[in-house]
XYZ file of C-alpha atoms in Angstrom:
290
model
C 167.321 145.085 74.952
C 166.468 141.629 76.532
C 163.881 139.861 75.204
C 163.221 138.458 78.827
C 161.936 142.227 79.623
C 160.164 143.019 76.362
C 158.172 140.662 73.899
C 158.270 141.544 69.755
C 156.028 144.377 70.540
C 157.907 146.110 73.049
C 155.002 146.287 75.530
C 156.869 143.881 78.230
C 154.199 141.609 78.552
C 154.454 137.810 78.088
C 152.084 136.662 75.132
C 149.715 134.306 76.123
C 151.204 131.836 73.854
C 153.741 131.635 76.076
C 152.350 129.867 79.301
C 149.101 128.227 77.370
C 148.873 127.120 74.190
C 145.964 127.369 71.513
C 143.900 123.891 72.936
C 144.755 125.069 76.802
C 143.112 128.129 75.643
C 140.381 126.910 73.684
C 139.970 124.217 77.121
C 139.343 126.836 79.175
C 137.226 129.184 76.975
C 134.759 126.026 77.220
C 135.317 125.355 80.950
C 134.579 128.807 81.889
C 130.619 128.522 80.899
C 130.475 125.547 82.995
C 132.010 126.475 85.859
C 129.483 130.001 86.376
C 126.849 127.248 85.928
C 128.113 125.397 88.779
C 128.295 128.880 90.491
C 125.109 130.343 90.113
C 122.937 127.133 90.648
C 124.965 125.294 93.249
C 126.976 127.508 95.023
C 125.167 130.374 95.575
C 122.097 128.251 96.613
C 123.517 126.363 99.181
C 125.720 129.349 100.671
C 122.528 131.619 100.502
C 120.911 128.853 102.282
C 123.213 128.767 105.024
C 122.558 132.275 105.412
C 119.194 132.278 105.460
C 119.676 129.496 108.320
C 122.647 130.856 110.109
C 120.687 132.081 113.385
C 120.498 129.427 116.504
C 116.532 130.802 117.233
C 115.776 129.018 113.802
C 117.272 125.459 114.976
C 115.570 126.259 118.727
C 111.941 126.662 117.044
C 112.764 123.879 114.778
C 113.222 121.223 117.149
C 110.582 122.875 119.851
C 107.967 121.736 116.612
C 106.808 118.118 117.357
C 106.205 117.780 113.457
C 109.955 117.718 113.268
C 110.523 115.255 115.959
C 108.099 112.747 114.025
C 110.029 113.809 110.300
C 113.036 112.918 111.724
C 111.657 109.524 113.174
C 109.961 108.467 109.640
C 113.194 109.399 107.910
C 115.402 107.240 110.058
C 112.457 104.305 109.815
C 112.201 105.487 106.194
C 116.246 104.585 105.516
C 116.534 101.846 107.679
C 113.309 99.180 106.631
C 112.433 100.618 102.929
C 116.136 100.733 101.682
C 117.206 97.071 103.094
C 114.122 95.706 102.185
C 114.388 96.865 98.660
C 118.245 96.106 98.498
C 117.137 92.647 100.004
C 114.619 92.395 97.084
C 117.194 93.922 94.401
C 119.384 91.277 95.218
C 116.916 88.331 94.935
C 115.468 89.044 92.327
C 118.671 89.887 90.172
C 119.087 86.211 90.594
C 116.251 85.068 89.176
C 116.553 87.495 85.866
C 119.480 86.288 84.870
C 117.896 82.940 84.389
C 118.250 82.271 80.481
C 114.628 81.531 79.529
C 111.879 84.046 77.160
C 109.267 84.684 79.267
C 111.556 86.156 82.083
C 113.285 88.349 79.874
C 109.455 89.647 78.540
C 108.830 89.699 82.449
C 112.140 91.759 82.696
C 110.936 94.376 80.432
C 107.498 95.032 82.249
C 109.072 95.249 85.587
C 111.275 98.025 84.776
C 108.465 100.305 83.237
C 107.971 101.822 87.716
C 111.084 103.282 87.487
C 110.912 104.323 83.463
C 107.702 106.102 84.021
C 107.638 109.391 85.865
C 107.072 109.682 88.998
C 103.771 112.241 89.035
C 101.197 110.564 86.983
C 102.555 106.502 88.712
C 102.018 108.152 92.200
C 98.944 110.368 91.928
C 97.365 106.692 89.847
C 98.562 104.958 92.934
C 96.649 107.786 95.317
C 93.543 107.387 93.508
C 93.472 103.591 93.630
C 93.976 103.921 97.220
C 90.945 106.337 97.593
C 88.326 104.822 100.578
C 85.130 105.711 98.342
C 85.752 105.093 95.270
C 89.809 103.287 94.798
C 89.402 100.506 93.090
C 91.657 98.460 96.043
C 88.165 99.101 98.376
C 85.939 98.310 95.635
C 87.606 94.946 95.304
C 87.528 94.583 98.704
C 83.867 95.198 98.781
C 82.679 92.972 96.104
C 85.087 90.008 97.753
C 83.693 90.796 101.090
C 81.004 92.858 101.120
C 82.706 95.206 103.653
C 83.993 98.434 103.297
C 87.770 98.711 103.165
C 90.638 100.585 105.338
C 91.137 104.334 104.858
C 94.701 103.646 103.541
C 95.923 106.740 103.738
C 94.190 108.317 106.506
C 96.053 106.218 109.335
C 99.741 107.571 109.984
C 101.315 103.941 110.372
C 99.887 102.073 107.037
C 100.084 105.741 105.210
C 104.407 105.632 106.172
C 104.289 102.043 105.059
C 101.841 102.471 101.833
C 105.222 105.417 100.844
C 107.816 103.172 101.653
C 106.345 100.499 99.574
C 105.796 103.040 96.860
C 109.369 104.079 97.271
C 110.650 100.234 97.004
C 108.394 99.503 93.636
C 109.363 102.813 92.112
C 112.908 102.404 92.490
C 113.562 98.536 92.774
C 114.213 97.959 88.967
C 117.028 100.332 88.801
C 118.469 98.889 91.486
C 117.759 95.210 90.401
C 119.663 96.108 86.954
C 122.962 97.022 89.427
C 122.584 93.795 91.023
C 122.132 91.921 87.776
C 125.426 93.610 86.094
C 127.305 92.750 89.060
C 126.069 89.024 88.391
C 127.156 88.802 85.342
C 130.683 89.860 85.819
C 131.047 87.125 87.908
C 133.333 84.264 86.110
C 131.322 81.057 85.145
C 134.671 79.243 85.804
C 134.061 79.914 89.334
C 130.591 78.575 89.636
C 131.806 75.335 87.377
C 134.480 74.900 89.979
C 131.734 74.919 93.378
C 129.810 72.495 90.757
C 132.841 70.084 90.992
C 133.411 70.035 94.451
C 130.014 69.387 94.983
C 128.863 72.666 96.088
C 124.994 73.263 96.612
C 122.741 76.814 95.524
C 123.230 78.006 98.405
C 126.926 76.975 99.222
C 127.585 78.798 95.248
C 125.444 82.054 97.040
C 127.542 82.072 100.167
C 131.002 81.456 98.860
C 130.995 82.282 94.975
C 127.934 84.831 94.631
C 127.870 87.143 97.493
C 131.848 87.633 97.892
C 131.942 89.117 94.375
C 128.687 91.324 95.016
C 129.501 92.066 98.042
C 130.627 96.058 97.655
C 128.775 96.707 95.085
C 125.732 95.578 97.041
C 127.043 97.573 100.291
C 127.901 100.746 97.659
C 124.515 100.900 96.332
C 122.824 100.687 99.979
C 124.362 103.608 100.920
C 123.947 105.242 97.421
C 120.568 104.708 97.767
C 120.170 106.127 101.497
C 121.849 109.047 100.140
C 118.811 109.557 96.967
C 116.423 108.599 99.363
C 116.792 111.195 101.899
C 116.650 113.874 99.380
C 113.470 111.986 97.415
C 110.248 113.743 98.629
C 107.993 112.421 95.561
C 106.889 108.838 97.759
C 105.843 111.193 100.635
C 104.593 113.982 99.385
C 102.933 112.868 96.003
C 100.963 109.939 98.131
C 99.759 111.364 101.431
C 101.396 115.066 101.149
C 102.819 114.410 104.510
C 99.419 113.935 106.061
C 97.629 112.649 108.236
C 97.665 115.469 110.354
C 101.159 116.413 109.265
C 102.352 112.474 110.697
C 103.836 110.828 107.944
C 106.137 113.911 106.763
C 110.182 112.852 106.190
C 113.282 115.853 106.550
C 112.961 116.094 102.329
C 109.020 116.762 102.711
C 109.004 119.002 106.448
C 111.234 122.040 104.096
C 108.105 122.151 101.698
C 105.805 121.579 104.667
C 107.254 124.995 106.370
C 107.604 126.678 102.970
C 104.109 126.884 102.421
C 103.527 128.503 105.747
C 106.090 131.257 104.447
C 108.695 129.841 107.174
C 111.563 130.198 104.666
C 114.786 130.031 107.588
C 112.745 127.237 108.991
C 112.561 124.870 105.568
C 116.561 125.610 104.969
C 116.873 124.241 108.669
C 115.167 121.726 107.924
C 117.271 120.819 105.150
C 120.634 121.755 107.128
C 119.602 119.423 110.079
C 119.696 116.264 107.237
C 123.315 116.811 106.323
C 124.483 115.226 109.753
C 122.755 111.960 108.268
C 124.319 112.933 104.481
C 127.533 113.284 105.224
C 128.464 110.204 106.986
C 127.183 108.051 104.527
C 129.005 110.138 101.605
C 132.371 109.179 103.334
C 131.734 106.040 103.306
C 130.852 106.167 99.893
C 133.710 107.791 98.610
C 135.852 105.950 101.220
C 134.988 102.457 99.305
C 134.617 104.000 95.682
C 138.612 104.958 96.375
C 139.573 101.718 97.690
């Protein structure tokens, strides 16, 4: 009889030894766990969200609500002042901590404690100070003055601005520590060379400095845009997407209509983002694979 057609047992099937062996196995055994993790909490979430959303009447209410008009007008303003201004920062100040001297390395260690702390008990601290009775900001204001201060929160235009500064001292250090890595990867053979030919701060910025940070300084901006349109704490922790519903972004507007038991209209809220998600993923991925 060939053993092609029957194995030592005479059953005709192929042992399993035979196309994977014992650490191929074992691989996969492991993998397996994983991979119904990824199925059950990512998969089946988004698909049952595009369910949920799947009819055209949700998208036609959606964008017939003005809230959503204004979300979608904060989010842009959101991604395109709050993220370059804190990349801006990022990359300033990365400059001046890599200065060898104690007291900025001490310095170095208290300004990354915004984004080492979580994110509840910094915000709701930051709410309170802001408070028109009793914050301390107005009481400082007061006893400098002798006049009562702004209702921070309670006007739409310095509430958005009030998040997006949150937003840029929350997350500023992490993105400061990129910027500083980058630095320091950058030969000092180079920047003895500019010294040579004469080369000023600024010429060593323009022509040594910036060439060599340049894509990881681009891959971070649009890493960041990408965190920052799902990132609902700024928003909703500081004004809760108030006043008068004015100050909510995409990321807050879901939990906005999920409290009003509008379920199809807080995925489509969600769904309506991805136009802005997507491009900048390709990009991302499109430089990561260059």
């Amino acid at each position: 009889m060939s053993t092609i057609a029957l194995n030592r047992t005479g059953t005709g099937r192929t042992p399993i030894s035979a196309w994977m062996t014992p650490w191929q196995a074992w691989g996969l055994i492991l993998v397996v766990p994983y991979l119904l993790i990824f199925i059950f909490f990512v998969l089946y979430p988004i698909g049952y969200g595009f369910w949920v959303a799947r009819h055209p009447q949700t998208y036609l209410h959606l964008f017939e609500d003005p809230i959503f008009a204004r979300s979608v007008v904060n989010t842009l303003v959101f991604l395109i002042v709050a993220i370059n201004l804190k990349m801006i920062v990022a990359l300033l100040l990365s400059g001046f901590f890599i200065q060898q001297r104690t007291w900025i390395k001490w310095l170095s260690v208290l300004f990354i404690l915004p984004w080492a702390v979580p994110s509840i008990p910094t915000i709701m601290s930051l709410r309170f100070m802001l408070n028109p009775e009793w914050g301390v900001i107005n009481q400082v204001i007061f006893k400098l003055t002798a006049e009562d201060g702004p209702n921070w929160l309670n006007d739409p235009t310095i509430a958005l601005s009030m998040a997006m500064l949150v937003h840029i001292w929350k997350s500023l250090p992490f993105w400061t520590l990129i910027l500083i890595a980058a630095r320091l990867a950058i030969p000092d053979d180079l920047y003895e060379a500019a010294s040579v030919d004469g080369a000023s701060r600024l010429q060593k910025f323009k022509f040594v400095t910036w060439p060599s940070l340049q894509t990881v300084y681009v891959t971070c901006t649009i890493l960041s845009m990408i965190w920052t349109l799902g990132d609902f704490n700024s928003v909703y922790l500081l004004t809760g997407g108030g006043p008068g519903d004015l100050t909510h972004v995409l990321a807050t507007l879901g939990i906005r209509y999920l409290r009003l038991d509008q379920v199809d209209l807080s995925i489509g809220a969600i769904v309506v983002a991805m136009p802005l998600v997507l491009p900048l993923v390709y990009f991302m991925m499109k430089r990561l694979s260059r």
